[in-house]
């Protein structure tokens, strides 16, 4: 859902520009505001999920994505839309590393964990590839606002299912092992599993 939003919105930009009388610079910010927030806060999102609890932070991330999508879908001006995209980008910045950490904590067997991560990666790639096609169909059939508003019920379903299906995972404890730390000659800072997952992603 978060990955598809990146590519689907690009197809809707010409229609958004006409309806909201947006300049080319504003249209660029509609895309960049989401991507910049998403990419720049991945590590912070992973660390936060380890400290505050992965299940709870996953729910918060999905909720932020849904709220940002709602704000973007009802935006009366391009400035409002860009603000909605900023909020929308906060969601996957938390969800992406947290979901990988949940997979790592849920599946103990290496083979099962590898299969789960493979499914996660394949789904992300498929969503990125299908984004332009899905976005184009929505724009033609319903309008550009549907590209954003479709995420709202999807986010609600994910929160409802996640509340029931995702196990509660204890907060990650700092490990003193050197293999799980970032060290130098003068200091050593423990690195959490979600933070390492965010860096790998």
Short mmCIF file of N, CA, C and O in Angstrom, two decimals, residues 1-14 16 31 85 127-139 144 147-148 150-151:
data_model
loop_
_atom_site.label_atom_id
_atom_site.label_comp_id
_atom_site.label_asym_id
_atom_site.label_seq_id
_atom_site.Cartn_x
_atom_site.Cartn_y
_atom_site.Cartn_z
N UNK A 1 0.83 -1.21 0.00
CA UNK A 1 0.00 0.00 0.00
C UNK A 1 0.86 1.26 0.00
O UNK A 1 0.63 2.19 -0.76
N UNK A 2 1.89 1.26 0.86
CA UNK A 2 2.77 2.43 0.92
C UNK A 2 3.62 2.56 -0.32
O UNK A 2 3.85 3.66 -0.83
N UNK A 3 4.09 1.42 -0.84
CA UNK A 3 4.93 1.44 -2.04
C UNK A 3 4.10 1.82 -3.26
O UNK A 3 4.54 2.61 -4.11
N UNK A 4 2.90 1.28 -3.36
CA UNK A 4 2.05 1.58 -4.50
C UNK A 4 1.69 3.06 -4.56
O UNK A 4 1.55 3.64 -5.64
N UNK A 5 1.58 3.69 -3.41
CA UNK A 5 1.24 5.11 -3.37
C UNK A 5 2.28 5.96 -4.08
O UNK A 5 1.96 7.00 -4.66
N UNK A 6 3.54 5.51 -4.03
CA UNK A 6 4.61 6.28 -4.66
C UNK A 6 4.44 6.35 -6.16
O UNK A 6 4.57 7.41 -6.78
N UNK A 7 4.14 5.20 -6.78
CA UNK A 7 4.04 5.16 -8.24
C UNK A 7 2.65 5.53 -8.75
O UNK A 7 2.52 6.09 -9.84
N UNK A 8 1.61 5.25 -7.98
CA UNK A 8 0.25 5.54 -8.44
C UNK A 8 -0.01 7.04 -8.51
O UNK A 8 -0.70 7.52 -9.43
N UNK A 9 0.52 7.78 -7.57
CA UNK A 9 0.28 9.22 -7.53
C UNK A 9 0.89 9.92 -8.74
O UNK A 9 0.34 10.91 -9.24
N UNK A 10 1.99 9.41 -9.23
CA UNK A 10 2.65 10.04 -10.38
C UNK A 10 1.73 10.10 -11.59
O UNK A 10 1.77 11.07 -12.36
N UNK A 11 0.89 9.09 -11.76
CA UNK A 11 -0.03 9.06 -12.90
C UNK A 11 -1.11 10.13 -12.75
O UNK A 11 -1.61 10.66 -13.76
N UNK A 12 -1.47 10.46 -11.52
CA UNK A 12 -2.55 11.41 -11.27
C UNK A 12 -2.10 12.86 -11.32
O UNK A 12 -2.95 13.77 -11.27
N UNK A 13 -0.81 13.11 -11.41
CA UNK A 13 -0.31 14.49 -11.32
C UNK A 13 -0.88 15.44 -12.38
O UNK A 13 -1.24 16.58 -12.05
N UNK A 14 -0.99 15.05 -13.64
CA UNK A 14 -1.57 15.99 -14.62
C UNK A 14 -2.99 16.43 -14.26
O UNK A 14 -3.34 17.62 -14.39
N UNK A 16 -4.34 16.37 -11.23
CA UNK A 16 -4.25 17.18 -10.01
C UNK A 16 -3.85 18.61 -10.36
O UNK A 16 -4.40 19.59 -9.82
N UNK A 31 4.99 14.71 -4.90
CA UNK A 31 5.73 13.44 -4.87
C UNK A 31 6.87 13.48 -3.86
O UNK A 31 7.04 12.58 -3.04
N UNK A 85 0.51 14.77 2.19
CA UNK A 85 1.55 13.82 1.75
C UNK A 85 2.67 13.70 2.79
O UNK A 85 3.27 12.62 2.94
N UNK A 127 3.64 -4.31 -5.93
CA UNK A 127 2.88 -3.07 -5.72
C UNK A 127 3.49 -1.91 -6.49
O UNK A 127 2.77 -1.08 -7.07
N UNK A 128 4.82 -1.84 -6.50
CA UNK A 128 5.49 -0.77 -7.23
C UNK A 128 5.22 -0.88 -8.73
O UNK A 128 5.01 0.13 -9.41
N UNK A 129 5.19 -2.11 -9.24
CA UNK A 129 4.96 -2.32 -10.66
C UNK A 129 3.50 -2.05 -11.05
O UNK A 129 3.22 -1.51 -12.13
N UNK A 130 2.56 -2.41 -10.18
CA UNK A 130 1.14 -2.24 -10.48
C UNK A 130 0.64 -0.82 -10.20
O UNK A 130 -0.45 -0.47 -10.66
N UNK A 131 1.41 -0.04 -9.47
CA UNK A 131 0.97 1.29 -9.08
C UNK A 131 0.51 2.16 -10.22
O UNK A 131 -0.61 2.71 -10.18
N UNK A 132 1.28 2.33 -11.30
CA UNK A 132 0.83 3.18 -12.40
C UNK A 132 -0.46 2.70 -13.05
O UNK A 132 -1.32 3.51 -13.40
N UNK A 133 -0.60 1.38 -13.22
CA UNK A 133 -1.81 0.85 -13.83
C UNK A 133 -3.03 1.08 -12.95
O UNK A 133 -4.08 1.53 -13.42
N UNK A 134 -2.88 0.79 -11.66
CA UNK A 134 -4.00 0.98 -10.73
C UNK A 134 -4.34 2.47 -10.61
O UNK A 134 -5.52 2.85 -10.64
N UNK A 135 -3.31 3.31 -10.51
CA UNK A 135 -3.55 4.74 -10.43
C UNK A 135 -4.25 5.28 -11.65
O UNK A 135 -5.18 6.10 -11.55
N UNK A 136 -3.83 4.83 -12.84
CA UNK A 136 -4.47 5.29 -14.07
C UNK A 136 -5.93 4.89 -14.15
O UNK A 136 -6.79 5.69 -14.55
N UNK A 137 -6.23 3.65 -13.76
CA UNK A 137 -7.63 3.19 -13.78
C UNK A 137 -8.49 3.99 -12.82
O UNK A 137 -9.63 4.35 -13.14
N UNK A 138 -7.97 4.27 -11.64
CA UNK A 138 -8.74 5.04 -10.65
C UNK A 138 -8.99 6.46 -11.13
O UNK A 138 -10.09 7.00 -10.97
N UNK A 139 -7.97 7.08 -11.71
CA UNK A 139 -8.12 8.46 -12.19
C UNK A 139 -9.17 8.53 -13.28
O UNK A 139 -10.02 9.44 -13.29
N UNK A 144 -8.92 11.67 -9.46
CA UNK A 144 -7.63 11.59 -8.80
C UNK A 144 -7.72 11.45 -7.29
O UNK A 144 -6.83 10.87 -6.66
N UNK A 147 -7.30 7.95 -5.72
CA UNK A 147 -5.97 7.38 -5.54
C UNK A 147 -5.56 7.46 -4.07
O UNK A 147 -4.87 6.57 -3.55
N UNK A 148 -5.98 8.51 -3.39
CA UNK A 148 -5.66 8.67 -1.98
C UNK A 148 -6.73 8.05 -1.08
O UNK A 148 -6.42 7.37 -0.11
N UNK A 150 -8.75 5.64 -1.49
CA UNK A 150 -8.80 4.18 -1.45
C UNK A 150 -7.96 3.63 -0.30
O UNK A 150 -8.26 2.56 0.25
N UNK A 151 -6.92 4.36 0.09
CA UNK A 151 -6.06 3.90 1.17
C UNK A 151 -6.73 3.95 2.54
O UNK A 151 -6.31 3.24 3.45
#
